[in-house]
CSV table of C-alpha atoms in Angstrom, one decimal:
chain,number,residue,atom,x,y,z
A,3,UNK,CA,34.0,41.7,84.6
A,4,UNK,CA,33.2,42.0,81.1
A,5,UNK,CA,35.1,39.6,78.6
A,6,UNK,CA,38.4,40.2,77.6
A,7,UNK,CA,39.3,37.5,74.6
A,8,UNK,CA,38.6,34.6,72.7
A,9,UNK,CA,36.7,31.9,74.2
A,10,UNK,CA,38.6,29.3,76.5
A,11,UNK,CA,35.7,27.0,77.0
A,12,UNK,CA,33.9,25.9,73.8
A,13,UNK,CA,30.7,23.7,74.2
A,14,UNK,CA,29.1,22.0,71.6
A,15,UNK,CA,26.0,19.9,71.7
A,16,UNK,CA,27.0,18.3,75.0
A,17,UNK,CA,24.8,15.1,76.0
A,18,UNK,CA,24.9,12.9,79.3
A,19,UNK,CA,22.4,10.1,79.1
A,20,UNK,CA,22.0,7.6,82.5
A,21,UNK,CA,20.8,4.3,82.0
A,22,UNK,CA,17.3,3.8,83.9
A,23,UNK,CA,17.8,-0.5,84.3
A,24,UNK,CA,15.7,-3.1,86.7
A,25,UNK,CA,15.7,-6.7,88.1
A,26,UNK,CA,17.5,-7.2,91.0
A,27,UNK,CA,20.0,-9.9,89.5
A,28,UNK,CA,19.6,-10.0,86.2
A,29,UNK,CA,19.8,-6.7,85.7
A,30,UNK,CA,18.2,-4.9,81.6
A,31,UNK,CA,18.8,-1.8,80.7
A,32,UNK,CA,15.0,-0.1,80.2
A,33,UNK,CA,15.7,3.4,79.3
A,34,UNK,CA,17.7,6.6,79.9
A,35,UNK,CA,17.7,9.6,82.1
A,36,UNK,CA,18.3,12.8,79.6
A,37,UNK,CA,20.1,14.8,82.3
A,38,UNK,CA,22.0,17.1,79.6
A,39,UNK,CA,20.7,17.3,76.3
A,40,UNK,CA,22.5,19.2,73.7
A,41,UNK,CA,24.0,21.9,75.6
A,42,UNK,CA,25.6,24.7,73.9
A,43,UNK,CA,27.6,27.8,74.3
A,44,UNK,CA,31.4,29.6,74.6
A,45,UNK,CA,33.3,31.0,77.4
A,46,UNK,CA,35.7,33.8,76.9
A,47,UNK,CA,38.4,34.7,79.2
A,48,UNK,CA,37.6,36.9,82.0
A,49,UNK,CA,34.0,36.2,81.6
A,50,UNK,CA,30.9,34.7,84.1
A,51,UNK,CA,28.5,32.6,82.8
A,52,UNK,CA,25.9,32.2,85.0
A,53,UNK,CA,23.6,28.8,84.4
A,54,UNK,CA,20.4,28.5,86.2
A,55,UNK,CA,17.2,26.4,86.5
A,56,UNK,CA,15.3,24.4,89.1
A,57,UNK,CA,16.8,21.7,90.9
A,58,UNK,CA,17.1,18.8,88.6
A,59,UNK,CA,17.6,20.3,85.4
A,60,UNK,CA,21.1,19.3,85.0
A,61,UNK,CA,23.5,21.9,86.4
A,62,UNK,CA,25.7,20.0,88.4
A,63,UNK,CA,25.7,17.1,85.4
A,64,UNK,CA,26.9,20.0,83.2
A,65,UNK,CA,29.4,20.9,85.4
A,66,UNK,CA,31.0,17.1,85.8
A,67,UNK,CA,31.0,16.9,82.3
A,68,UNK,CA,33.4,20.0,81.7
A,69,UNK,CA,35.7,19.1,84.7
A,70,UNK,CA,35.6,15.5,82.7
A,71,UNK,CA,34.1,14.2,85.8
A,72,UNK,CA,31.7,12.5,83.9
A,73,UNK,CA,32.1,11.3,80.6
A,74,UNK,CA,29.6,12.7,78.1
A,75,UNK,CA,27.1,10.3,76.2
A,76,UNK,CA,28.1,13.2,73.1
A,77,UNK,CA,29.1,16.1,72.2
A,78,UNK,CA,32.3,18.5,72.7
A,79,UNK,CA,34.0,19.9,75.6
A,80,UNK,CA,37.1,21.9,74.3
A,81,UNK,CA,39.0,23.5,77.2
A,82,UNK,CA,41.9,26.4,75.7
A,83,UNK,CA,41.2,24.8,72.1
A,84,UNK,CA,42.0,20.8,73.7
A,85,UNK,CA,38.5,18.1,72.8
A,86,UNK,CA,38.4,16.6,76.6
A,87,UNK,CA,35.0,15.0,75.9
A,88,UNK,CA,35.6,11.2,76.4
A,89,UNK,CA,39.3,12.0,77.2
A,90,UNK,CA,41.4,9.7,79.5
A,91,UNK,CA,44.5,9.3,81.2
A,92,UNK,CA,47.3,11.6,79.9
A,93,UNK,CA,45.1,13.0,77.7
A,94,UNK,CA,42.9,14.2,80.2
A,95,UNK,CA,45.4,15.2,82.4
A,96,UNK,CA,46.9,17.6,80.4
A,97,UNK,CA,43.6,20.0,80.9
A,98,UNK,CA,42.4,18.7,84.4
A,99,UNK,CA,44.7,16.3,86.5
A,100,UNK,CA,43.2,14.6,89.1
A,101,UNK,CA,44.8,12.4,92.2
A,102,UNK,CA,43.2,9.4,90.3
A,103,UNK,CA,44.7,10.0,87.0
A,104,UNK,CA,48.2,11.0,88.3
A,105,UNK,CA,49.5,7.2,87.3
A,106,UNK,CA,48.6,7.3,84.4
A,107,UNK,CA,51.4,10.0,83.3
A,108,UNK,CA,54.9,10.1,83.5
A,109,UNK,CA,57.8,11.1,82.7
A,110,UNK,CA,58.1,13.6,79.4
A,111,UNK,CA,54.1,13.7,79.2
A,112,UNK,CA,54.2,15.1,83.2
A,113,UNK,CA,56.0,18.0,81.9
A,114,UNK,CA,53.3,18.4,79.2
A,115,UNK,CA,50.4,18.8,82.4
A,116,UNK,CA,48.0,21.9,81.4
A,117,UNK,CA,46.1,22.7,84.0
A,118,UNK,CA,43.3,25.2,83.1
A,119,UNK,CA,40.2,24.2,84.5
A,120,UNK,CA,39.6,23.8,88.4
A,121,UNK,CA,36.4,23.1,90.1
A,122,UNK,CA,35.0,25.1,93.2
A,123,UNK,CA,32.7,22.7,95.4
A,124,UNK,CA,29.1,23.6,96.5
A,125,UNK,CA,30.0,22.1,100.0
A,126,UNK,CA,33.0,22.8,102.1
A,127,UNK,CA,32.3,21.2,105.0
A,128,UNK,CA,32.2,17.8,103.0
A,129,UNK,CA,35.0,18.7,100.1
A,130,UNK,CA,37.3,19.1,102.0
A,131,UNK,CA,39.4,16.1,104.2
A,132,UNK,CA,39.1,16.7,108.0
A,133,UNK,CA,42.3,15.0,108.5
A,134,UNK,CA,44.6,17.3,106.6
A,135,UNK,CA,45.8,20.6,107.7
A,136,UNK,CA,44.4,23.5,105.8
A,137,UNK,CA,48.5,23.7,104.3
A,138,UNK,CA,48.2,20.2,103.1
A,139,UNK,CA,44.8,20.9,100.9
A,140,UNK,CA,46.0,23.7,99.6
A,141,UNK,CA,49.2,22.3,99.0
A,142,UNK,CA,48.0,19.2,97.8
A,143,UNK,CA,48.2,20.0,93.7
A,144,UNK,CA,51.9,20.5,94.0
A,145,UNK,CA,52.2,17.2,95.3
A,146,UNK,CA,50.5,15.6,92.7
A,147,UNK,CA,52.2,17.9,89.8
A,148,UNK,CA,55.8,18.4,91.5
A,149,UNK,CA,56.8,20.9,88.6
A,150,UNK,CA,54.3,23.2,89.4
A,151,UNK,CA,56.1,24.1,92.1
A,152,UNK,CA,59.8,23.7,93.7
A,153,UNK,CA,59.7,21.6,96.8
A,154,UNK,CA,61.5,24.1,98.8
A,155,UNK,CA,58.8,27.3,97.8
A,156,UNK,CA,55.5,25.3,98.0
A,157,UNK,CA,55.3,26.8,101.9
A,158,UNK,CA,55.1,29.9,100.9
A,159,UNK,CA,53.2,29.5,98.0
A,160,UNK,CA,50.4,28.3,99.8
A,161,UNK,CA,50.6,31.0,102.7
A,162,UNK,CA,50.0,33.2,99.7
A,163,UNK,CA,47.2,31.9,98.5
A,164,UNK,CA,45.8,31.6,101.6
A,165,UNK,CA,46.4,35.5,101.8
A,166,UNK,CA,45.0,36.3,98.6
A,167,UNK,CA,41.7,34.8,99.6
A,168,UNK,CA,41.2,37.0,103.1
A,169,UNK,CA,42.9,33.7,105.1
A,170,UNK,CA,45.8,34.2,108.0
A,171,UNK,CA,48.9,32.8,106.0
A,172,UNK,CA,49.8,31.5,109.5
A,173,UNK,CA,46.7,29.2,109.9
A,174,UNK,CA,48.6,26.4,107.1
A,175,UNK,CA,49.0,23.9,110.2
A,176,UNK,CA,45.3,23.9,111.7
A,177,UNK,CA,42.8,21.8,111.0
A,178,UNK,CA,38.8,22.5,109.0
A,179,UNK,CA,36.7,22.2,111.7
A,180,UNK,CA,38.7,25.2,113.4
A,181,UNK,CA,37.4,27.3,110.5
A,182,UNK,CA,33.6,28.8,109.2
A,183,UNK,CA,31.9,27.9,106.3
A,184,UNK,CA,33.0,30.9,104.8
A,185,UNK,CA,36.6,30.5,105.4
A,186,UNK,CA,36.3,26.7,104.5
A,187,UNK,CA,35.0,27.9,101.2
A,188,UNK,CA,38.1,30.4,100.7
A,189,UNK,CA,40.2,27.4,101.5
A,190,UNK,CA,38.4,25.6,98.4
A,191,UNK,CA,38.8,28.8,96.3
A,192,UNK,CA,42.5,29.0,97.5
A,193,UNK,CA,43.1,25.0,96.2
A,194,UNK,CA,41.5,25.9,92.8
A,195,UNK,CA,43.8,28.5,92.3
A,196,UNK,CA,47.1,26.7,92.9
A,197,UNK,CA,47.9,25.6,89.6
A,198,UNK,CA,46.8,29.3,88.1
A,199,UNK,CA,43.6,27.9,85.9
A,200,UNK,CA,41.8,29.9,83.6
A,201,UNK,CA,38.7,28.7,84.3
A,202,UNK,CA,37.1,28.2,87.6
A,203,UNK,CA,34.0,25.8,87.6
A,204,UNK,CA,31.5,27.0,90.5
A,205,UNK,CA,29.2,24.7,91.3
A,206,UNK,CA,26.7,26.5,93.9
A,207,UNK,CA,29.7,27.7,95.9
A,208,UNK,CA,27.7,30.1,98.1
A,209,UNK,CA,24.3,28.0,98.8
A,210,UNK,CA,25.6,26.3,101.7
A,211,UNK,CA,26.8,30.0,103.7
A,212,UNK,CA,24.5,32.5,105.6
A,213,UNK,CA,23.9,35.3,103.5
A,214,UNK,CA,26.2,38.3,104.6
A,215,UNK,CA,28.7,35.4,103.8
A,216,UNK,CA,27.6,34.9,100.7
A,217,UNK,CA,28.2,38.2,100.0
A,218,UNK,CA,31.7,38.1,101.2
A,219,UNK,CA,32.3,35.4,98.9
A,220,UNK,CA,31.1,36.6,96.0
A,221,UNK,CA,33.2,39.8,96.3
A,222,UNK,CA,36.5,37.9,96.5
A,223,UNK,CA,35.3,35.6,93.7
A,224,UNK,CA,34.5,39.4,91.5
A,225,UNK,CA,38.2,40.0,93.2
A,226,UNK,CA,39.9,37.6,91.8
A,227,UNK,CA,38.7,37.8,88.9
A,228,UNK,CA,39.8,41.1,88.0
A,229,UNK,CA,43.4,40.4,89.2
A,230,UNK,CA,43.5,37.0,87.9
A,231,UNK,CA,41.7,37.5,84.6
A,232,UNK,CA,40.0,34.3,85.3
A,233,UNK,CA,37.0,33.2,83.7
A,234,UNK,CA,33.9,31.5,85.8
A,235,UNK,CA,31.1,29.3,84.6
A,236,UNK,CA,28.9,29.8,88.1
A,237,UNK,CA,26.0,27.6,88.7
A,238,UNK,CA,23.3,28.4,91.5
A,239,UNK,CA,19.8,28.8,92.0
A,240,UNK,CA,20.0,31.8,93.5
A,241,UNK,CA,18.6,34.3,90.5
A,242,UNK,CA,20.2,37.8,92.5
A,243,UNK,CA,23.7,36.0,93.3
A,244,UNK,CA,23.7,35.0,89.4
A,245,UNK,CA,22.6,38.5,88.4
A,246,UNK,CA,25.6,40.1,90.6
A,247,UNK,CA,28.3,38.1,89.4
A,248,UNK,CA,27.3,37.4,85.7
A,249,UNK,CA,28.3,38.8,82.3
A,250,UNK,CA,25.8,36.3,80.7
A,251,UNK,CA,23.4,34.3,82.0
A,252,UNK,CA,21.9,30.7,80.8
A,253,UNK,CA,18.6,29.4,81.6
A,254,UNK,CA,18.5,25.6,82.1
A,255,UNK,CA,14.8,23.3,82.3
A,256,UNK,CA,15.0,19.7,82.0
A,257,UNK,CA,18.4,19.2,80.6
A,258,UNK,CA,17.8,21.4,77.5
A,259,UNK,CA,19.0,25.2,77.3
A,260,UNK,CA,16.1,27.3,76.6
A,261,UNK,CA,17.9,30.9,76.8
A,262,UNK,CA,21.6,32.5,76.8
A,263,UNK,CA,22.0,36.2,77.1
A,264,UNK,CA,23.4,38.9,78.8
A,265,UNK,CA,22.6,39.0,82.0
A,266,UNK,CA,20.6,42.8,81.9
A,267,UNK,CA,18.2,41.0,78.7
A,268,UNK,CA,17.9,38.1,80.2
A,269,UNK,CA,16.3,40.0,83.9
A,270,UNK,CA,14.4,42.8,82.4
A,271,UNK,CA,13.4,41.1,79.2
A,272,UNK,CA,13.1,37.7,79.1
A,273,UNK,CA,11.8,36.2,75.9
A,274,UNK,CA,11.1,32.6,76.9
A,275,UNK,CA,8.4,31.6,79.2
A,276,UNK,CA,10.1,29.5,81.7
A,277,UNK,CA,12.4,32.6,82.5
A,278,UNK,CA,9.5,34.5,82.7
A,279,UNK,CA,7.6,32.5,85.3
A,280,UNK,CA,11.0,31.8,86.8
A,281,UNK,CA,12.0,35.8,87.8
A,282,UNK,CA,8.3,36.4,88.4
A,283,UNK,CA,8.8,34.1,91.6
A,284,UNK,CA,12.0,35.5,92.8
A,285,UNK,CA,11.2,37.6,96.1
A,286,UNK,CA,10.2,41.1,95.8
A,287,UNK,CA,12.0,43.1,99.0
A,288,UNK,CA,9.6,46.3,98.4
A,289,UNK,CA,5.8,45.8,99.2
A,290,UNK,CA,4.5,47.9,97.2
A,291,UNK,CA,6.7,46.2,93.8
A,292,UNK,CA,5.8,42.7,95.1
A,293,UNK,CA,1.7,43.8,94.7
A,294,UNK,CA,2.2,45.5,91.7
A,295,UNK,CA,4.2,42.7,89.6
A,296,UNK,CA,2.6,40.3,88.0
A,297,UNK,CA,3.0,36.4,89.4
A,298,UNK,CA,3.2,33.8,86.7
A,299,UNK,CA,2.4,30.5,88.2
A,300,UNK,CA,2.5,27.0,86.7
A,301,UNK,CA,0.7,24.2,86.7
A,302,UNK,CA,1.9,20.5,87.6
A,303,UNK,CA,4.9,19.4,87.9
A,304,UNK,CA,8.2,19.0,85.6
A,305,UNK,CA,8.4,15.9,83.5
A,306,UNK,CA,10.4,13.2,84.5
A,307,UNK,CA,14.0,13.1,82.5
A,308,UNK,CA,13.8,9.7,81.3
A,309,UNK,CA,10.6,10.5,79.5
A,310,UNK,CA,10.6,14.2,78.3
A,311,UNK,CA,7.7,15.6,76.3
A,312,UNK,CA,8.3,15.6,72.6
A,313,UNK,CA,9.2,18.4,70.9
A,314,UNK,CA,9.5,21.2,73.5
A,315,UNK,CA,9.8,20.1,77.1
A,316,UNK,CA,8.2,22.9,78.8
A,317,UNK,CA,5.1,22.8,76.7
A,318,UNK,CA,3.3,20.4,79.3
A,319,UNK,CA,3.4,23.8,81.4
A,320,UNK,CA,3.3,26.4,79.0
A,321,UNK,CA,0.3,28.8,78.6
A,322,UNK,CA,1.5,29.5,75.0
A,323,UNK,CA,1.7,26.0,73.9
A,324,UNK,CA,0.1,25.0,70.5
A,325,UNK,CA,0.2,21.9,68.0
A,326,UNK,CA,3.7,22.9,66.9
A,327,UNK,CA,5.5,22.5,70.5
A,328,UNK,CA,4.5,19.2,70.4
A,329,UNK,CA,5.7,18.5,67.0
A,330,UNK,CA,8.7,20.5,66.7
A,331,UNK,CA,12.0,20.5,69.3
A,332,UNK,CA,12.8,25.0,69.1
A,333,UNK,CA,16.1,25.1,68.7
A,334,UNK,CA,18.2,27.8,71.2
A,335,UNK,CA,17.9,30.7,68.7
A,336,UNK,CA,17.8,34.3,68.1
A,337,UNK,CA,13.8,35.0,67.8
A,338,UNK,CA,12.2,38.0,65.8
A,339,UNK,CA,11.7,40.8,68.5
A,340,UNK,CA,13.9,39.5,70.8
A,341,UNK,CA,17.2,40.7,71.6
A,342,UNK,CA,19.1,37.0,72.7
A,343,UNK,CA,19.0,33.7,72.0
A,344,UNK,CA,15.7,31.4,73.3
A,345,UNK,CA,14.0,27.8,72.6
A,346,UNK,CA,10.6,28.8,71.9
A,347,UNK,CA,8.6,29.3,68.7
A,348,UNK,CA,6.7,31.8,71.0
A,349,UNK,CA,9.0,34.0,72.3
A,350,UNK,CA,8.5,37.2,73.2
A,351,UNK,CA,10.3,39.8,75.4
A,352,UNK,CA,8.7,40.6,78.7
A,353,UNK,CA,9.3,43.3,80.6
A,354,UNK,CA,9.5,42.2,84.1
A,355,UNK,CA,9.7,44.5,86.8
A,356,UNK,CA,13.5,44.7,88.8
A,357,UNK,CA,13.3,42.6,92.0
A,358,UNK,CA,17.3,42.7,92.6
């Protein structure tokens, strides 16, 4: 679903930095692990931003960060024009409550509880708690923020839910394990959705599920989204589950963005290398397409977090690499000849031939 308004998630450059420390006892601090590293971009209501990238880029860091999860090293998370970067307590809670941070409001600043961002868990055979009934999960926010709902109507509030995500409203009173992975999954989508967010945070939802799952999932995600207006930042590695969901997609490598577009420019033209070598990898279902396209392939291995190249991080692996890479950081820009944004002095579009 194409974008509808102005943006309800506004990123600016976002840093989480873990300290790297030794000694068994007497424990020093000897570096840091640069897991994000001045991430930006906007979210506008009703849109998808799909991020993607190679396991340990930073994804899932990125997506603690704007649930407040995490507190960032630096940087700016503002969530329907609130700053909850290194918020806490009420503030916080205003934008994302959580069971933790229900003590610290009360009274006249419960009533002020905004509740616009939700998270969607990769895993839903761990996220969810084996010993309450599906009703209880579901109906857990409404426990924690009583004026969300009345007492009396939370019942069949949540035998709606369940119903607007393909679940037998009559199933509130059995337990996970009598459920699929997919159905678990609809009963995380179904929590999320309880205190009507604008933004649903989607952190690999569908990489745990068989694939005609998947499939099922993702059209109830595309659902909802149209009868919801919600808007999705959706993280996988899946490059044809990001491409079918996405208005815009983001590449991630080593904690840095290196290119944001829409999602068409980003798969038939990419302009920065990474992506390129990235969707030349993805798997080619026709024979005769998968001989003819050209494979990029790279040598060694990604560089460590805690000690990135200088200047551009993919340049270690990068066939166009010169003297300047090294010297100069790119910053995440629109390039001559290129029709979105990319962090490379190089960049060129690349017509890659449709795999999805």
């Amino acid at each position: 679903m194409a974008a509808t308004g102005d943006a309800v998630l506004e990123v600016r450059d976002l840093v989480k930095y873990f300290p790297l420390t030794e000694g068994a006892i007497f424990r020093r601090q000897v570096g840091v692990i640069k897991a994000v590293d001045g991430i930006s971009f906007d979210l506008r209501r009703g849109e998808t931003l799909g991020i993607v990238g190679e396991s340990g880029c930073g994804k899932s860091t990125l997506a603690k960060l704007l649930m407040g999860l995490e507190r960032p090293t630096g940087g700016s998370v503002r969530v329907c024009g609130r700053e909850i970067a290194g918020a806490r307590g009420a503030d916080l809670k205003r934008v994302r409550p959580t069971v933790r941070e229900i003590a610290d409001v009360k009274g006249a600043d419960l009533k002020r509880v905004r509740r616009n961002i939700q998270m969607v868990m990769q895993d839903p055979y761990t996220s969810l708690n084996p010993r309450m009934t599906v009703g209880d999960i579901v109906g857990e926010p409404y426990e924690i923020h009583p004026d969300a709902a009345p007492k009396g109507d939370r019942r069949r509030r949540v035998q709606a839910l369940l119903e607007l995500v393909g679940l037998n409203p009559d199933d509130v009173n059995r337990y996970p394990h009598q459920f699929s992975g997919g159905q678990r999954q609809r009963i995380g989508i179904a929590r999320g959705l309880a205190l009507q967010p604008q933004i649903l945070v989607c952190d690999e939802p569908v990489s745990a599920l068989d694939v005609s799952i998947q499939a099922q999932v993702i059209n109830l995600l595309a659902r909802l989204q149209r009868e919801l207006g919600l808007a999705y930042v959706f993280i996988a590695h899946d490059l044809s589950v990001v491409r079918h969901i996405s208005d815009r997609v983001g590449v991630m490598y080593l904690g840095k963005m290196v290119e944001l577009g829409r999602d068409a420019e980003i798969y038939s033209q990419p302009a920065h290398p990474y992506t390129q070598a990235l969707l030349s990898a993805a798997p080619v279902p026709d024979p005769d397409g998968r001989e003819r396209r050209e494979r990029i392939v790279l040598q060694g291995d990604p560089p460590s977090p805690a000690d990135p190249p200088s200047g551009c991080r993919f340049r270690t692996r990068c066939w166009k690499a010169q003297d300047i890479c090294a010297q100069q950081e790119p910053l995440l820009q629109l390039r001559p000849g290129t029709w979105h944004e990319s962090a490379c002095h190089f960049a060129q579009v690349h017509d890659v031939m449709p795999s999805f």
